[in-house]
mmCIF file of C-alpha atoms in Angstrom:
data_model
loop_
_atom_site.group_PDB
_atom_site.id
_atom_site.type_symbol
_atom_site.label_atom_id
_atom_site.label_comp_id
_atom_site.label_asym_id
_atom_site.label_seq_id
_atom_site.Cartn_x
_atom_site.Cartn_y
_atom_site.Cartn_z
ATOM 1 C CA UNK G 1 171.971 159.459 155.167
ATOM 2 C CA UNK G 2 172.799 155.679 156.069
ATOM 3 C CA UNK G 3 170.059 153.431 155.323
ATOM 4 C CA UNK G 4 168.560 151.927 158.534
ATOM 5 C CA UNK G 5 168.831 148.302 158.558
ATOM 6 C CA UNK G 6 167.579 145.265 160.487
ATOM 7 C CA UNK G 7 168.729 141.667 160.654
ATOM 8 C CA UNK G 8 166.596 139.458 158.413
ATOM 9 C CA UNK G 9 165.805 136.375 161.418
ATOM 10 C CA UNK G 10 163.996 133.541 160.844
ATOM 11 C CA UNK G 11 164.376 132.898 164.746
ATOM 12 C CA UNK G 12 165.649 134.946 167.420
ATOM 13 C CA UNK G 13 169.454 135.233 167.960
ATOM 14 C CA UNK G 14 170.955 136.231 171.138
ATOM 15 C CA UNK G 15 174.247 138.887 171.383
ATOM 16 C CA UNK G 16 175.808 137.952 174.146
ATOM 17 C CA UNK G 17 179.401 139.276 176.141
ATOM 18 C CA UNK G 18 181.464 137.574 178.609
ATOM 19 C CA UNK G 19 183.330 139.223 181.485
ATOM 20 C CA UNK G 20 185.386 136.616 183.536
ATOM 21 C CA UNK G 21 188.095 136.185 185.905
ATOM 22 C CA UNK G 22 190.742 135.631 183.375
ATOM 23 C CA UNK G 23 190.979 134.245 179.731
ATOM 24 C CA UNK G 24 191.383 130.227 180.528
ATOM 25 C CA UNK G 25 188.767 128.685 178.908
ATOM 26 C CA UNK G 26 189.008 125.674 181.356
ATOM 27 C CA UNK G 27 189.122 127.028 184.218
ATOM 28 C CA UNK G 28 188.327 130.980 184.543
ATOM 29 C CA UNK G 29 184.761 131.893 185.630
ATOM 30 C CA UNK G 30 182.341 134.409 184.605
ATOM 31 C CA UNK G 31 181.825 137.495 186.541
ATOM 32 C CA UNK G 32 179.040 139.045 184.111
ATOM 33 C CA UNK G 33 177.170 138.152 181.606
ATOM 34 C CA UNK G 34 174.929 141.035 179.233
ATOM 35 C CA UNK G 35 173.233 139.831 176.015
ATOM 36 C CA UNK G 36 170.572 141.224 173.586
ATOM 37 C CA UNK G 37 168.043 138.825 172.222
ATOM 38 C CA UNK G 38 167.019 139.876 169.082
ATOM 39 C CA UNK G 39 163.351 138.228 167.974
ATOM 40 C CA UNK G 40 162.755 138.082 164.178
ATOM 41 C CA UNK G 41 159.654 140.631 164.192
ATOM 42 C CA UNK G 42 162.165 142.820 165.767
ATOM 43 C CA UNK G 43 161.747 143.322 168.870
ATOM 44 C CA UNK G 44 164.648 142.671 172.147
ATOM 45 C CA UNK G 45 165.206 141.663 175.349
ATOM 46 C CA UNK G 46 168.283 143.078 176.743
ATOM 47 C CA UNK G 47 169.715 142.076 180.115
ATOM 48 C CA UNK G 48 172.952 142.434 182.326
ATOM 49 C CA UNK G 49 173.912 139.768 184.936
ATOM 50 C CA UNK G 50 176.348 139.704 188.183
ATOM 51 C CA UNK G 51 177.570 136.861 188.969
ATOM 52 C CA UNK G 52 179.622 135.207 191.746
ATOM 53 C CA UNK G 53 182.773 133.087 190.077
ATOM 54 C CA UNK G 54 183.341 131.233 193.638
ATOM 55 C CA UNK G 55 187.148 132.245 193.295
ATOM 56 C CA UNK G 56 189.091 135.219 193.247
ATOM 57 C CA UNK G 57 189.414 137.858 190.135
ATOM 58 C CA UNK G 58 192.711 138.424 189.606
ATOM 59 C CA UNK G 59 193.741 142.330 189.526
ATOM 60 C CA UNK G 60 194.520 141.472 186.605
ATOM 61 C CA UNK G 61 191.248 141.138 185.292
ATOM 62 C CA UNK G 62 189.609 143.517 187.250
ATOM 63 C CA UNK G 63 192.049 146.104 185.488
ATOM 64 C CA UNK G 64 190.081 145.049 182.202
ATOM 65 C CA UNK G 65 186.317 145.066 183.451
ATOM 66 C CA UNK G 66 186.321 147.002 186.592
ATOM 67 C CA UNK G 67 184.715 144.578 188.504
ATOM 68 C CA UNK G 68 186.063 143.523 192.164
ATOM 69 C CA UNK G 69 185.468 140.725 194.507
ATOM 70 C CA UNK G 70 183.159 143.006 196.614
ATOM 71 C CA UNK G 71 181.586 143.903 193.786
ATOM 72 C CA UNK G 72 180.139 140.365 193.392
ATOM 73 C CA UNK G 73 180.200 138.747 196.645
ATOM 74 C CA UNK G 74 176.421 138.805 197.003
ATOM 75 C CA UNK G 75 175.367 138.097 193.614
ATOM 76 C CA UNK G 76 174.145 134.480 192.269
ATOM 77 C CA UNK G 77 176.781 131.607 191.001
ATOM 78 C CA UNK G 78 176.380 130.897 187.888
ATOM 79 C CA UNK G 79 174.454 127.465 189.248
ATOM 80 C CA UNK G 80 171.612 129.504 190.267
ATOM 81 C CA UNK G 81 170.795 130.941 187.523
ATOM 82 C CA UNK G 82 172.209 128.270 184.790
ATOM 83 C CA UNK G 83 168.502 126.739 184.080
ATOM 84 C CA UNK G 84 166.832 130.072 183.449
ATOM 85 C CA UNK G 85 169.672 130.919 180.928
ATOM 86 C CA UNK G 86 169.075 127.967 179.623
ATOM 87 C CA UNK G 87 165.734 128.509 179.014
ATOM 88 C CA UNK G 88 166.589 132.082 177.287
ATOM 89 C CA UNK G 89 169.290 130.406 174.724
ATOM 90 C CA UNK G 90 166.895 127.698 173.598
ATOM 91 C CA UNK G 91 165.983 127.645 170.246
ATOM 92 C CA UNK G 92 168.413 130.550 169.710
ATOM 93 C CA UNK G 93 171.136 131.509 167.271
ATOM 94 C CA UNK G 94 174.275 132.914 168.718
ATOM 95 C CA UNK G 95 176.023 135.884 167.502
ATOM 96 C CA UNK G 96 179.047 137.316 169.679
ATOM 97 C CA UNK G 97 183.061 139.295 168.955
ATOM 98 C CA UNK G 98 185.755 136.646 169.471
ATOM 99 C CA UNK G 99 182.924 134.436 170.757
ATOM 100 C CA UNK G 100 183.702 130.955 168.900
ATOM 101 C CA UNK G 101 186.742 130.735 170.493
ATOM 102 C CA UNK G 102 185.890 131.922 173.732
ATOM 103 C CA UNK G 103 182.507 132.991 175.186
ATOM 104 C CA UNK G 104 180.623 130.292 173.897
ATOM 105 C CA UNK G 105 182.918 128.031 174.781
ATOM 106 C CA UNK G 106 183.495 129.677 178.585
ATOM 107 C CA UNK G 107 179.583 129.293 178.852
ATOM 108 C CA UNK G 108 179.841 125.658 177.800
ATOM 109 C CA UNK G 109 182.290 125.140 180.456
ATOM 110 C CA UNK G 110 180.266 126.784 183.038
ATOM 111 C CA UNK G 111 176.717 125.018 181.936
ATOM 112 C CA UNK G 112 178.982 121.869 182.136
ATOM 113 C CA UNK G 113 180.058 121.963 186.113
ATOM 114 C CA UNK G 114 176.359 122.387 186.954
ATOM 115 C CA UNK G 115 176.017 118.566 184.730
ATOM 116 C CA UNK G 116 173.826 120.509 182.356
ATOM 117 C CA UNK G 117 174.453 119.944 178.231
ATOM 118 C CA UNK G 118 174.350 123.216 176.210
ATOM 119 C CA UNK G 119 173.630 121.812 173.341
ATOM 120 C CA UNK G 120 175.494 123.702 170.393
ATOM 121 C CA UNK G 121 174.010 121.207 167.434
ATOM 122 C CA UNK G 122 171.861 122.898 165.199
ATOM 123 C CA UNK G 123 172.090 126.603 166.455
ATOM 124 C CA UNK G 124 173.925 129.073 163.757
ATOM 125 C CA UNK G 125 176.779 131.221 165.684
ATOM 126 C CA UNK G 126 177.946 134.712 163.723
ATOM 127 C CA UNK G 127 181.277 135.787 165.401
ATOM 128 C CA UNK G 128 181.391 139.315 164.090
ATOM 129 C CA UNK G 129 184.793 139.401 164.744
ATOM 130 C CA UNK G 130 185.697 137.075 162.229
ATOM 131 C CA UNK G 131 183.129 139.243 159.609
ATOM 132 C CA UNK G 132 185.360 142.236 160.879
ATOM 133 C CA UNK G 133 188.678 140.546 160.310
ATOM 134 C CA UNK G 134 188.019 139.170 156.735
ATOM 135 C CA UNK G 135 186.777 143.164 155.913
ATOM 136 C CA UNK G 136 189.181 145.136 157.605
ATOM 137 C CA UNK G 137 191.758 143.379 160.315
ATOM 138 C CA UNK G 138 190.732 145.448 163.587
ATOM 139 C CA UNK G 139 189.450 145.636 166.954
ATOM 140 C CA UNK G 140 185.990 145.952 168.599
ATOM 141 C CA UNK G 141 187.282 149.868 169.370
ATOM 142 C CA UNK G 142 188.041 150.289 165.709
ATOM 143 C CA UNK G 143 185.538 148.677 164.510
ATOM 144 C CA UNK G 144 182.613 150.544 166.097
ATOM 145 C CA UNK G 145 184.357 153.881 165.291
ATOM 146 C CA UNK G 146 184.828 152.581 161.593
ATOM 147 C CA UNK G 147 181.104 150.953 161.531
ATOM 148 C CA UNK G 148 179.437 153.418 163.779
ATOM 149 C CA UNK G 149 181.097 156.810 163.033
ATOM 150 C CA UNK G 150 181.540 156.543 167.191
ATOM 151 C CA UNK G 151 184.007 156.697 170.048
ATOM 152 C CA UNK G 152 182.968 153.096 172.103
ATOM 153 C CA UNK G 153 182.504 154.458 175.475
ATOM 154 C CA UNK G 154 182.902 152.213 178.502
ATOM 155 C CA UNK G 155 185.128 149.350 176.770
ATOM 156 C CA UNK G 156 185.475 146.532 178.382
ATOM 157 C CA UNK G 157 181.352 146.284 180.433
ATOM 158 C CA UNK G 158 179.563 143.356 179.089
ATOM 159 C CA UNK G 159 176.812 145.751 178.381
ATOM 160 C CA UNK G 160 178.382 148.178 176.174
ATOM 161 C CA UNK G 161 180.644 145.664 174.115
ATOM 162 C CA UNK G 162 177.189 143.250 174.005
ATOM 163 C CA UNK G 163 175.626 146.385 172.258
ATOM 164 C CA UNK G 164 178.335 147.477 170.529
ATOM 165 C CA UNK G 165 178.505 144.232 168.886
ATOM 166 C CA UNK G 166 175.495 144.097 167.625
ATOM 167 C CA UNK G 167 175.441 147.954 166.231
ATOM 168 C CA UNK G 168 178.482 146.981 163.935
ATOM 169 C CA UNK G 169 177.064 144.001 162.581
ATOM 170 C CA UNK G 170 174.508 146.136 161.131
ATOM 171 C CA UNK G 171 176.745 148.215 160.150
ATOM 172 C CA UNK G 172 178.376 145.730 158.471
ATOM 173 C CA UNK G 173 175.583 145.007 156.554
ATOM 174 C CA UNK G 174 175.095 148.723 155.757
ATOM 175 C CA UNK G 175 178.551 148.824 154.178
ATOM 176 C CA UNK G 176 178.903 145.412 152.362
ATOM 177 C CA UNK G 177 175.631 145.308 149.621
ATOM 178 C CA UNK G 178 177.383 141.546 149.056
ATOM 179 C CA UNK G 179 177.588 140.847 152.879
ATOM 180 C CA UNK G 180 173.730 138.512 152.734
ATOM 181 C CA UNK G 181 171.152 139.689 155.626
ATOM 182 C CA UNK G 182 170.268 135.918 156.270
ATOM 183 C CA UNK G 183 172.046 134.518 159.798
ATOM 184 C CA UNK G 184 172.823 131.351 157.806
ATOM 185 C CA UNK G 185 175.368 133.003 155.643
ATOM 186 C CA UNK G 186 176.436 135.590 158.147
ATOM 187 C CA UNK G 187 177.326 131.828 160.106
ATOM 188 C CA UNK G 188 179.441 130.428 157.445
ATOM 189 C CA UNK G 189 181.260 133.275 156.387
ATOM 190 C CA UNK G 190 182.179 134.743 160.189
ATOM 191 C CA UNK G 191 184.046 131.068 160.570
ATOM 192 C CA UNK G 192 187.631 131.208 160.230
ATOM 193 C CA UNK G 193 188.359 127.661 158.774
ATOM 194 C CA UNK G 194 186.960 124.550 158.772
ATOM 195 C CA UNK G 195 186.480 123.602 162.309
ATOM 196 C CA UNK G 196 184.533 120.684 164.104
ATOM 197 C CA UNK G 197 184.847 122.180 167.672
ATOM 198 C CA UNK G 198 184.559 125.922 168.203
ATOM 199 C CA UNK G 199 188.346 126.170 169.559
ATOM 200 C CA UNK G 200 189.731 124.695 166.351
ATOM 201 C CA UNK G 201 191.505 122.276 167.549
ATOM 202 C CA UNK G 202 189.669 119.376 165.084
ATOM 203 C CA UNK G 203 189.400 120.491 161.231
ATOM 204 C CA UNK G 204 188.633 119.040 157.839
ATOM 205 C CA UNK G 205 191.396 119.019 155.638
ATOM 206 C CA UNK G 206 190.811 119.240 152.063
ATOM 207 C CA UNK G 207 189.147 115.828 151.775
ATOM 208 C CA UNK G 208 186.790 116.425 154.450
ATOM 209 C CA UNK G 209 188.695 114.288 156.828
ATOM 210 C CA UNK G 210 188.853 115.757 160.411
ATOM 211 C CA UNK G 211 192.362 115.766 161.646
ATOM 212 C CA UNK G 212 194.405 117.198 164.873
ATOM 213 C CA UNK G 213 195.086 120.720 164.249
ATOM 214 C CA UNK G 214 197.635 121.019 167.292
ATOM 215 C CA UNK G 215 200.196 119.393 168.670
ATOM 216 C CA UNK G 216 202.698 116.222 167.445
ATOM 217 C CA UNK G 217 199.775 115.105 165.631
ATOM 218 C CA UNK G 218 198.847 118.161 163.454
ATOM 219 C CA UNK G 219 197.803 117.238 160.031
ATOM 220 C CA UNK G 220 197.477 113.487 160.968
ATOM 221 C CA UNK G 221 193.676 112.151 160.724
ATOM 222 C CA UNK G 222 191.736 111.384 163.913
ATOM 223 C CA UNK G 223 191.032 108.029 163.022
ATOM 224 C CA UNK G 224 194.376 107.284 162.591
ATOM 225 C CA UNK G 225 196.058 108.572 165.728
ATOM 226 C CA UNK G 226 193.311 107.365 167.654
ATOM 227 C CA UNK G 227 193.774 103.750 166.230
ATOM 228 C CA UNK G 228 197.844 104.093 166.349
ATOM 229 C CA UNK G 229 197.882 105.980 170.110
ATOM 230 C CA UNK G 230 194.611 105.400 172.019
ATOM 231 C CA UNK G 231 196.550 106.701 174.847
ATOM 232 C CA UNK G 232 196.071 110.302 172.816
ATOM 233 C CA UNK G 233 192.588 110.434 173.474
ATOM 234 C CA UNK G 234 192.901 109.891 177.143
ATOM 235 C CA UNK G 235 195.569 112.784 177.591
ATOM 236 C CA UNK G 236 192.872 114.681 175.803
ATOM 237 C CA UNK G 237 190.085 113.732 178.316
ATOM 238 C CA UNK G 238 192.231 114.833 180.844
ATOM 239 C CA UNK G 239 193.717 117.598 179.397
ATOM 240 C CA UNK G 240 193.013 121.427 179.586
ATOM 241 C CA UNK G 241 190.678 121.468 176.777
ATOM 242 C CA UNK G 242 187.393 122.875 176.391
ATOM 243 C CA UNK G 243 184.610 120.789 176.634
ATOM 244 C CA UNK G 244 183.058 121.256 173.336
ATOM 245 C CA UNK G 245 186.768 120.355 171.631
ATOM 246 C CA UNK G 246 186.189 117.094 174.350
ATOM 247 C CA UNK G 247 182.431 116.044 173.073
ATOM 248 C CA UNK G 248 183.719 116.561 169.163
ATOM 249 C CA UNK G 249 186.389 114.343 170.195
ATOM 250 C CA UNK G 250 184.104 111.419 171.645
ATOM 251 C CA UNK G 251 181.431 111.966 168.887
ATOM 252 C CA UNK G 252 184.463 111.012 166.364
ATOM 253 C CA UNK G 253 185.576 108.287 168.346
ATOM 254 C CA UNK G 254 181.813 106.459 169.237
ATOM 255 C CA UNK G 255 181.556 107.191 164.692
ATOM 256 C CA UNK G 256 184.669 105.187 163.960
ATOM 257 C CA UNK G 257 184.043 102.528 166.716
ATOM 258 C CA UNK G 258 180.500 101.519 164.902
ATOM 259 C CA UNK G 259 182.283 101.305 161.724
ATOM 260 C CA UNK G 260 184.386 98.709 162.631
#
């Protein structure tokens, strides 16, 4: 018999899922939202949220989640309820699969066009993922059957990937003695890399020097192409990147300018 375990939490951390219109960071909206706030005496909220993208979903997409234009043409935008989700991620750690690179930064994006800052400093994100990939190389399918002992019925809802999520990081922690119950570790080691933004785009190299990690200009340090090309950093600004790569980008930038 599997020993029950519980995350060890020295403040609550929120699962959360993503369905959207499509897999642009940028510019694809979010069509649900389910996540699973985990307090550290134990204890959850758990909640699933329609929402109204203000453009089409692509069949595409709706082959994926199931969800239809009807289906959300009378729900809230994501405006209307952006404070109040605000209000349930404060103070928070994150924990999500696959959601460094893209449901955190989706819900930047969104919390962004309302002119509100979701402000990532501080908070501890565990992309179980990442955990799953450095144990075994799989899916969120394969990993709940390997994890869980279970088929992962209804793929693909917010709610039952949100939940799923969460039931193999503990069963992660069941199967690794050496994987650390503590949400700062499970941080550090679910990061592929060294990045400064969540998309990767800005790393440190081996000197702890952040440098482009895309592009002509891979390799090369920030400081450097941004002395040598300023005209870079605007393409940047007013490029399709995610805002989070964006703020990294400018925090570097104001750094170096009050060195000079």
């Amino acid at each position: 018999m599997e020993k029950e375990v519980k995350l060890n939490l020295d403040r609550p951390i929120i699962f959360f899922d993503l369905e959207t219109t499509g897999t642009n960071v940028t510019h694809d909206r979010i069509v649900e939202i389910s996540f699973i706030k985990v307090y550290p005496d134990g204890h959850e909220e758990k909640k699933t949220r329609r929402l109204n993208p203000e453009m089409p979903i692509p069949p595409a997409s709706t082959a994926v989640h199931h969800i239809t234009d009807d289906d959300v043409k009378n729900e809230p935008t994501f405006r209307q309820i952006a404070k109040s989700l605000l209000d349930i991620f404060e103070g928070c750690d994150i924990a999500g699969y696959n959601s460094n690179k893209f449901d955190v930064p989706v819900l930047m994006e969104e919390f962004g066009r309302c002119g509100i800052n979701f402000d990532i400093s501080g908070r501890r994100f565990i992309d179980v993922q990442n955990i799953f990939h450095k144990m075994e190389q799989r899916t969120l399918v394969a990993a709940y059957k390997f994890y869980c002992g279970a088929d992962l019925d209804d793929a693909h809802s917010a709610l039952a990937d949100t939940q799923a999520t969460y039931e193999v990081l503990l069963g992660q922690l069941r199967k690794y003695p050496d994987l650390q119950n503590n949400v700062e570790y499970l941080a550090k080691f679910s990061t592929i890399g060294r990045n400064l933004d969540l998309a990767a785009r800005i790393i440190l190299d081996d000197n702890d020097v952040p440098v482009f990690n895309f592009g002509k200009h891979k390799g090369k340090a920030v400081k450097e192409v941004l002395k040598r090309e300023p005209s870079f950093f605007d393409w940047i600004m007013q490029g399709d990147f995610p805002k989070n790569t964006k703020d990294v980008l400018c925090q570097l930038k104001y750094k170096y300018q009050r060195k000079k």
